[in-house]
Amino acid sequence: HPRLEMSVQVNSNSYSYKKIEILTKHVQKFKKDNSSRRGLLLMIERRRKLLSYIKKKDSAVYLEILTKLGLRK
């Protein structure tokens, strides 16, 4: 379904850049903040799963998202 794929793309983008970047800086500064570290790891894992799904469905969209977000393969 095109709507489902679009929804997945939007979710992968919303879970990506800003939230993860902010939390990464926070965790680097406050090394003992394990609850924030756990939240960061959960966000990264969820984004990884969504991107994996997109890669299976449409590799062109997957590569476009990777370049837009500045992620490595």
PDB file of N, CA and C in Angstrom:
ATOM      1  N   HIS A   1       0.837  -1.188   0.000  1.00  0.00           N
ATOM      2  CA  HIS A   1       0.000   0.000   0.000  1.00  0.00           C
ATOM      3  C   HIS A   1       0.879   1.248   0.000  1.00  0.00           C
ATOM      4  N   PRO A   2       0.583   2.197  -0.864  1.00  0.00           N
ATOM      5  CA  PRO A   2       1.369   3.433  -0.890  1.00  0.00           C
ATOM      6  C   PRO A   2       1.248   4.237   0.406  1.00  0.00           C
ATOM      7  N   ARG A   3       0.061   4.214   1.021  1.00  0.00           N
ATOM      8  CA  ARG A   3      -0.110   4.969   2.268  1.00  0.00           C
ATOM      9  C   ARG A   3       0.749   4.387   3.377  1.00  0.00           C
ATOM     10  N   LEU A   4       0.815   3.076   3.453  1.00  0.00           N
ATOM     11  CA  LEU A   4       1.622   2.427   4.468  1.00  0.00           C
ATOM     12  C   LEU A   4       3.097   2.757   4.283  1.00  0.00           C
ATOM     13  N   GLU A   5       3.568   2.678   3.043  1.00  0.00           N
ATOM     14  CA  GLU A   5       4.965   2.979   2.784  1.00  0.00           C
ATOM     15  C   GLU A   5       5.281   4.436   3.096  1.00  0.00           C
ATOM     16  N   MET A   6       4.371   5.322   2.772  1.00  0.00           N
ATOM     17  CA  MET A   6       4.572   6.734   3.077  1.00  0.00           C
ATOM     18  C   MET A   6       4.614   6.936   4.581  1.00  0.00           C
ATOM     19  N   SER A   7       3.747   6.239   5.301  1.00  0.00           N
ATOM     20  CA  SER A   7       3.717   6.328   6.747  1.00  0.00           C
ATOM     21  C   SER A   7       5.035   5.857   7.337  1.00  0.00           C
ATOM     22  N   VAL A   8       5.584   4.784   6.807  1.00  0.00           N
ATOM     23  CA  VAL A   8       6.855   4.258   7.296  1.00  0.00           C
ATOM     24  C   VAL A   8       7.970   5.255   7.033  1.00  0.00           C
ATOM     25  N   GLN A   9       7.955   5.887   5.862  1.00  0.00           N
ATOM     26  CA  GLN A   9       8.978   6.877   5.546  1.00  0.00           C
ATOM     27  C   GLN A   9       8.910   8.053   6.510  1.00  0.00           C
ATOM     28  N   VAL A  10       7.707   8.515   6.791  1.00  0.00           N
ATOM     29  CA  VAL A  10       7.532   9.632   7.714  1.00  0.00           C
ATOM     30  C   VAL A  10       8.012   9.237   9.103  1.00  0.00           C
ATOM     31  N   ASN A  11       7.667   8.023   9.540  1.00  0.00           N
ATOM     32  CA  ASN A  11       8.115   7.571  10.854  1.00  0.00           C
ATOM     33  C   ASN A  11       9.623   7.457  10.924  1.00  0.00           C
ATOM     34  N   SER A  12      10.245   6.952   9.888  1.00  0.00           N
ATOM     35  CA  SER A  12      11.700   6.800   9.919  1.00  0.00           C
ATOM     36  C   SER A  12      12.365   8.172   9.966  1.00  0.00           C
ATOM     37  N   ASN A  13      11.765   9.148   9.295  1.00  0.00           N
ATOM     38  CA  ASN A  13      12.325  10.499   9.347  1.00  0.00           C
ATOM     39  C   ASN A  13      12.109  11.140  10.699  1.00  0.00           C
ATOM     40  N   SER A  14      10.944  10.943  11.288  1.00  0.00           N
ATOM     41  CA  SER A  14      10.674  11.583  12.572  1.00  0.00           C
ATOM     42  C   SER A  14      11.527  10.973  13.673  1.00  0.00           C
ATOM     43  N   TYR A  15      11.871   9.690  13.525  1.00  0.00           N
ATOM     44  CA  TYR A  15      12.702   9.059  14.535  1.00  0.00           C
ATOM     45  C   TYR A  15      14.169   9.296  14.285  1.00  0.00           C
ATOM     46  N   SER A  16      14.476  10.097  13.316  1.00  0.00           N
ATOM     47  CA  SER A  16      15.855  10.134  12.958  1.00  0.00           C
ATOM     48  C   SER A  16      16.590  11.327  13.487  1.00  0.00           C
ATOM     49  N   TYR A  17      16.754  12.257  12.672  1.00  0.00           N
ATOM     50  CA  TYR A  17      17.855  13.160  12.837  1.00  0.00           C
ATOM     51  C   TYR A  17      17.841  13.966  14.125  1.00  0.00           C
ATOM     52  N   LYS A  18      16.869  14.801  14.330  1.00  0.00           N
ATOM     53  CA  LYS A  18      16.926  15.757  15.438  1.00  0.00           C
ATOM     54  C   LYS A  18      16.882  15.099  16.815  1.00  0.00           C
ATOM     55  N   LYS A  19      15.904  14.235  17.034  1.00  0.00           N
ATOM     56  CA  LYS A  19      15.763  13.627  18.354  1.00  0.00           C
ATOM     57  C   LYS A  19      17.006  12.826  18.733  1.00  0.00           C
ATOM     58  N   ILE A  20      17.480  12.029  17.785  1.00  0.00           N
ATOM     59  CA  ILE A  20      18.632  11.181  18.073  1.00  0.00           C
ATOM     60  C   ILE A  20      19.887  12.033  18.251  1.00  0.00           C
ATOM     61  N   GLU A  21      20.011  13.066  17.458  1.00  0.00           N
ATOM     62  CA  GLU A  21      21.177  13.946  17.580  1.00  0.00           C
ATOM     63  C   GLU A  21      21.203  14.643  18.940  1.00  0.00           C
ATOM     64  N   ILE A  22      20.055  15.145  19.366  1.00  0.00           N
ATOM     65  CA  ILE A  22      19.976  15.838  20.659  1.00  0.00           C
ATOM     66  C   ILE A  22      20.287  14.876  21.801  1.00  0.00           C
ATOM     67  N   LEU A  23      19.687  13.693  21.753  1.00  0.00           N
ATOM     68  CA  LEU A  23      19.933  12.713  22.811  1.00  0.00           C
ATOM     69  C   LEU A  23      21.374  12.220  22.812  1.00  0.00           C
ATOM     70  N   THR A  24      21.977  12.097  21.650  1.00  0.00           N
ATOM     71  CA  THR A  24      23.376  11.669  21.580  1.00  0.00           C
ATOM     72  C   THR A  24      24.273  12.668  22.289  1.00  0.00           C
ATOM     73  N   LYS A  25      24.054  13.947  22.021  1.00  0.00           N
ATOM     74  CA  LYS A  25      24.855  14.983  22.702  1.00  0.00           C
ATOM     75  C   LYS A  25      24.613  14.957  24.206  1.00  0.00           C
ATOM     76  N   HIS A  26      23.366  14.756  24.599  1.00  0.00           N
ATOM     77  CA  HIS A  26      23.028  14.697  26.019  1.00  0.00           C
ATOM     78  C   HIS A  26      23.743  13.526  26.705  1.00  0.00           C
ATOM     79  N   VAL A  27      23.700  12.366  26.081  1.00  0.00           N
ATOM     80  CA  VAL A  27      24.307  11.160  26.668  1.00  0.00           C
ATOM     81  C   VAL A  27      25.828  11.301  26.726  1.00  0.00           C
ATOM     82  N   GLN A  28      26.415  11.975  25.742  1.00  0.00           N
ATOM     83  CA  GLN A  28      27.854  12.201  25.778  1.00  0.00           C
ATOM     84  C   GLN A  28      28.235  13.125  26.934  1.00  0.00           C
ATOM     85  N   LYS A  29      27.368  14.082  27.211  1.00  0.00           N
ATOM     86  CA  LYS A  29      27.656  15.027  28.297  1.00  0.00           C
ATOM     87  C   LYS A  29      27.399  14.398  29.663  1.00  0.00           C
ATOM     88  N   PHE A  30      26.286  13.697  29.800  1.00  0.00           N
ATOM     89  CA  PHE A  30      25.899  13.078  31.074  1.00  0.00           C
ATOM     90  C   PHE A  30      26.069  11.570  30.945  1.00  0.00           C
ATOM     91  N   LYS A  31      27.266  11.106  31.176  1.00  0.00           N
ATOM     92  CA  LYS A  31      27.612   9.705  30.916  1.00  0.00           C
ATOM     93  C   LYS A  31      26.871   8.711  31.809  1.00  0.00           C
ATOM     94  N   LYS A  32      26.413   9.139  32.966  1.00  0.00           N
ATOM     95  CA  LYS A  32      25.743   8.214  33.894  1.00  0.00           C
ATOM     96  C   LYS A  32      24.223   8.213  33.755  1.00  0.00           C
ATOM     97  N   ASP A  33      23.698   8.957  32.804  1.00  0.00           N
ATOM     98  CA  ASP A  33      22.254   9.023  32.595  1.00  0.00           C
ATOM     99  C   ASP A  33      21.804   7.816  31.765  1.00  0.00           C
ATOM    100  N   ASN A  34      21.621   6.707  32.446  1.00  0.00           N
ATOM    101  CA  ASN A  34      21.328   5.453  31.755  1.00  0.00           C
ATOM    102  C   ASN A  34      19.917   5.396  31.197  1.00  0.00           C
ATOM    103  N   SER A  35      18.970   6.098  31.794  1.00  0.00           N
ATOM    104  CA  SER A  35      17.608   6.068  31.265  1.00  0.00           C
ATOM    105  C   SER A  35      17.541   6.786  29.912  1.00  0.00           C
ATOM    106  N   SER A  36      18.255   7.894  29.779  1.00  0.00           N
ATOM    107  CA  SER A  36      18.299   8.575  28.482  1.00  0.00           C
ATOM    108  C   SER A  36      19.057   7.739  27.461  1.00  0.00           C
ATOM    109  N   ARG A  37      20.104   7.057  27.915  1.00  0.00           N
ATOM    110  CA  ARG A  37      20.869   6.186  27.012  1.00  0.00           C
ATOM    111  C   ARG A  37      19.977   5.069  26.480  1.00  0.00           C
ATOM    112  N   ARG A  38      19.150   4.497  27.357  1.00  0.00           N
ATOM    113  CA  ARG A  38      18.239   3.437  26.947  1.00  0.00           C
ATOM    114  C   ARG A  38      17.232   3.958  25.925  1.00  0.00           C
ATOM    115  N   GLY A  39      16.687   5.147  26.187  1.00  0.00           N
ATOM    116  CA  GLY A  39      15.753   5.751  25.244  1.00  0.00           C
ATOM    117  C   GLY A  39      16.390   6.000  23.892  1.00  0.00           C
ATOM    118  N   LEU A  40      17.644   6.449  23.900  1.00  0.00           N
ATOM    119  CA  LEU A  40      18.376   6.673  22.653  1.00  0.00           C
ATOM    120  C   LEU A  40      18.550   5.369  21.891  1.00  0.00           C
ATOM    121  N   LEU A  41      18.945   4.315  22.590  1.00  0.00           N
ATOM    122  CA  LEU A  41      19.137   3.026  21.938  1.00  0.00           C
ATOM    123  C   LEU A  41      17.832   2.486  21.355  1.00  0.00           C
ATOM    124  N   LEU A  42      16.727   2.702  22.064  1.00  0.00           N
ATOM    125  CA  LEU A  42      15.425   2.260  21.549  1.00  0.00           C
ATOM    126  C   LEU A  42      15.041   3.024  20.289  1.00  0.00           C
ATOM    127  N   MET A  43      15.301   4.344  20.278  1.00  0.00           N
ATOM    128  CA  MET A  43      15.001   5.143  19.082  1.00  0.00           C
ATOM    129  C   MET A  43      15.836   4.694  17.896  1.00  0.00           C
ATOM    130  N   ILE A  44      17.121   4.442  18.141  1.00  0.00           N
ATOM    131  CA  ILE A  44      17.997   4.010  17.066  1.00  0.00           C
ATOM    132  C   ILE A  44      17.555   2.662  16.525  1.00  0.00           C
ATOM    133  N   GLU A  45      17.170   1.760  17.423  1.00  0.00           N
ATOM    134  CA  GLU A  45      16.719   0.428  17.000  1.00  0.00           C
ATOM    135  C   GLU A  45      15.434   0.516  16.187  1.00  0.00           C
ATOM    136  N   ARG A  46      14.511   1.362  16.616  1.00  0.00           N
ATOM    137  CA  ARG A  46      13.252   1.505  15.882  1.00  0.00           C
ATOM    138  C   ARG A  46      13.498   2.087  14.490  1.00  0.00           C
ATOM    139  N   ARG A  47      14.379   3.102  14.422  1.00  0.00           N
ATOM    140  CA  ARG A  47      14.718   3.681  13.119  1.00  0.00           C
ATOM    141  C   ARG A  47      15.383   2.636  12.229  1.00  0.00           C
ATOM    142  N   ARG A  48      16.260   1.821  12.804  1.00  0.00           N
ATOM    143  CA  ARG A  48      16.949   0.788  12.038  1.00  0.00           C
ATOM    144  C   ARG A  48      15.959  -0.205  11.448  1.00  0.00           C
ATOM    145  N   LYS A  49      14.960  -0.592  12.245  1.00  0.00           N
ATOM    146  CA  LYS A  49      13.946  -1.531  11.762  1.00  0.00           C
ATOM    147  C   LYS A  49      13.096  -0.921  10.648  1.00  0.00           C
ATOM    148  N   LEU A  50      12.696   0.340  10.810  1.00  0.00           N
ATOM    149  CA  LEU A  50      11.909   1.001   9.776  1.00  0.00           C
ATOM    150  C   LEU A  50      12.705   1.139   8.478  1.00  0.00           C
ATOM    151  N   LEU A  51      13.988   1.510   8.601  1.00  0.00           N
ATOM    152  CA  LEU A  51      14.812   1.635   7.406  1.00  0.00           C
ATOM    153  C   LEU A  51      15.035   0.280   6.746  1.00  0.00           C
ATOM    154  N   SER A  52      15.138  -0.758   7.543  1.00  0.00           N
ATOM    155  CA  SER A  52      15.284  -2.102   6.998  1.00  0.00           C
ATOM    156  C   SER A  52      14.043  -2.489   6.197  1.00  0.00           C
ATOM    157  N   TYR A  53      12.874  -2.155   6.710  1.00  0.00           N
ATOM    158  CA  TYR A  53      11.621  -2.432   6.006  1.00  0.00           C
ATOM    159  C   TYR A  53      11.564  -1.666   4.683  1.00  0.00           C
ATOM    160  N   ILE A  54      11.949  -0.386   4.720  1.00  0.00           N
ATOM    161  CA  ILE A  54      11.938   0.432   3.508  1.00  0.00           C
ATOM    162  C   ILE A  54      12.919  -0.133   2.490  1.00  0.00           C
ATOM    163  N   LYS A  55      14.074  -0.594   2.955  1.00  0.00           N
ATOM    164  CA  LYS A  55      15.083  -1.152   2.052  1.00  0.00           C
ATOM    165  C   LYS A  55      14.544  -2.377   1.320  1.00  0.00           C
ATOM    166  N   LYS A  56      13.777  -3.221   2.027  1.00  0.00           N
ATOM    167  CA  LYS A  56      13.190  -4.402   1.397  1.00  0.00           C
ATOM    168  C   LYS A  56      12.147  -4.014   0.355  1.00  0.00           C
ATOM    169  N   LYS A  57      11.348  -2.975   0.653  1.00  0.00           N
ATOM    170  CA  LYS A  57      10.248  -2.588  -0.228  1.00  0.00           C
ATOM    171  C   LYS A  57      10.711  -1.789  -1.439  1.00  0.00           C
ATOM    172  N   ASP A  58      11.582  -0.794  -1.210  1.00  0.00           N
ATOM    173  CA  ASP A  58      11.986   0.102  -2.299  1.00  0.00           C
ATOM    174  C   ASP A  58      13.377   0.650  -2.011  1.00  0.00           C
ATOM    175  N   SER A  59      14.376   0.091  -2.670  1.00  0.00           N
ATOM    176  CA  SER A  59      15.757   0.470  -2.378  1.00  0.00           C
ATOM    177  C   SER A  59      16.074   1.901  -2.808  1.00  0.00           C
ATOM    178  N   ALA A  60      15.397   2.415  -3.826  1.00  0.00           N
ATOM    179  CA  ALA A  60      15.646   3.789  -4.271  1.00  0.00           C
ATOM    180  C   ALA A  60      15.221   4.782  -3.193  1.00  0.00           C
ATOM    181  N   VAL A  61      14.076   4.552  -2.590  1.00  0.00           N
ATOM    182  CA  VAL A  61      13.591   5.417  -1.510  1.00  0.00           C
ATOM    183  C   VAL A  61      14.520   5.309  -0.313  1.00  0.00           C
ATOM    184  N   TYR A  62      14.983   4.093  -0.048  1.00  0.00           N
ATOM    185  CA  TYR A  62      15.911   3.852   1.058  1.00  0.00           C
ATOM    186  C   TYR A  62      17.184   4.681   0.887  1.00  0.00           C
ATOM    187  N   LEU A  63      17.769   4.642  -0.308  1.00  0.00           N
ATOM    188  CA  LEU A  63      18.989   5.407  -0.557  1.00  0.00           C
ATOM    189  C   LEU A  63      18.740   6.910  -0.474  1.00  0.00           C
ATOM    190  N   GLU A  64      17.572   7.330  -0.915  1.00  0.00           N
ATOM    191  CA  GLU A  64      17.211   8.753  -0.833  1.00  0.00           C
ATOM    192  C   GLU A  64      17.132   9.205   0.627  1.00  0.00           C
ATOM    193  N   ILE A  65      16.524   8.389   1.462  1.00  0.00           N
ATOM    194  CA  ILE A  65      16.404   8.723   2.885  1.00  0.00           C
ATOM    195  C   ILE A  65      17.781   8.754   3.540  1.00  0.00           C
ATOM    196  N   LEU A  66      18.639   7.788   3.192  1.00  0.00           N
ATOM    197  CA  LEU A  66      19.979   7.757   3.765  1.00  0.00           C
ATOM    198  C   LEU A  66      20.759   9.022   3.422  1.00  0.00           C
ATOM    199  N   THR A  67      20.681   9.465   2.172  1.00  0.00           N
ATOM    200  CA  THR A  67      21.421  10.667   1.798  1.00  0.00           C
ATOM    201  C   THR A  67      20.820  11.901   2.467  1.00  0.00           C
ATOM    202  N   LYS A  68      19.495  11.942   2.565  1.00  0.00           N
ATOM    203  CA  LYS A  68      18.850  13.093   3.189  1.00  0.00           C
ATOM    204  C   LYS A  68      19.232  13.207   4.672  1.00  0.00           C
ATOM    205  N   LEU A  69      19.316  12.058   5.358  1.00  0.00           N
ATOM    206  CA  LEU A  69      19.620  12.069   6.777  1.00  0.00           C
ATOM    207  C   LEU A  69      21.114  12.060   7.061  1.00  0.00           C
ATOM    208  N   GLY A  70      21.919  11.803   6.046  1.00  0.00           N
ATOM    209  CA  GLY A  70      23.364  11.761   6.245  1.00  0.00           C
ATOM    210  C   GLY A  70      23.815  10.522   6.971  1.00  0.00           C
ATOM    211  N   LEU A  71      23.125   9.406   6.741  1.00  0.00           N
ATOM    212  CA  LEU A  71      23.481   8.148   7.392  1.00  0.00           C
ATOM    213  C   LEU A  71      24.335   7.305   6.461  1.00  0.00           C
ATOM    214  N   ARG A  72      25.090   6.400   7.054  1.00  0.00           N
ATOM    215  CA  ARG A  72      25.877   5.465   6.250  1.00  0.00           C
ATOM    216  C   ARG A  72      25.036   4.249   5.955  1.00  0.00           C
ATOM    217  N   LYS A  73      25.453   3.483   4.954  1.00  0.00           N
ATOM    218  CA  LYS A  73      24.778   2.224   4.642  1.00  0.00           C
ATOM    219  C   LYS A  73      25.127   1.197   5.662  1.00  0.00           C
TER     220      LYS A  73
END
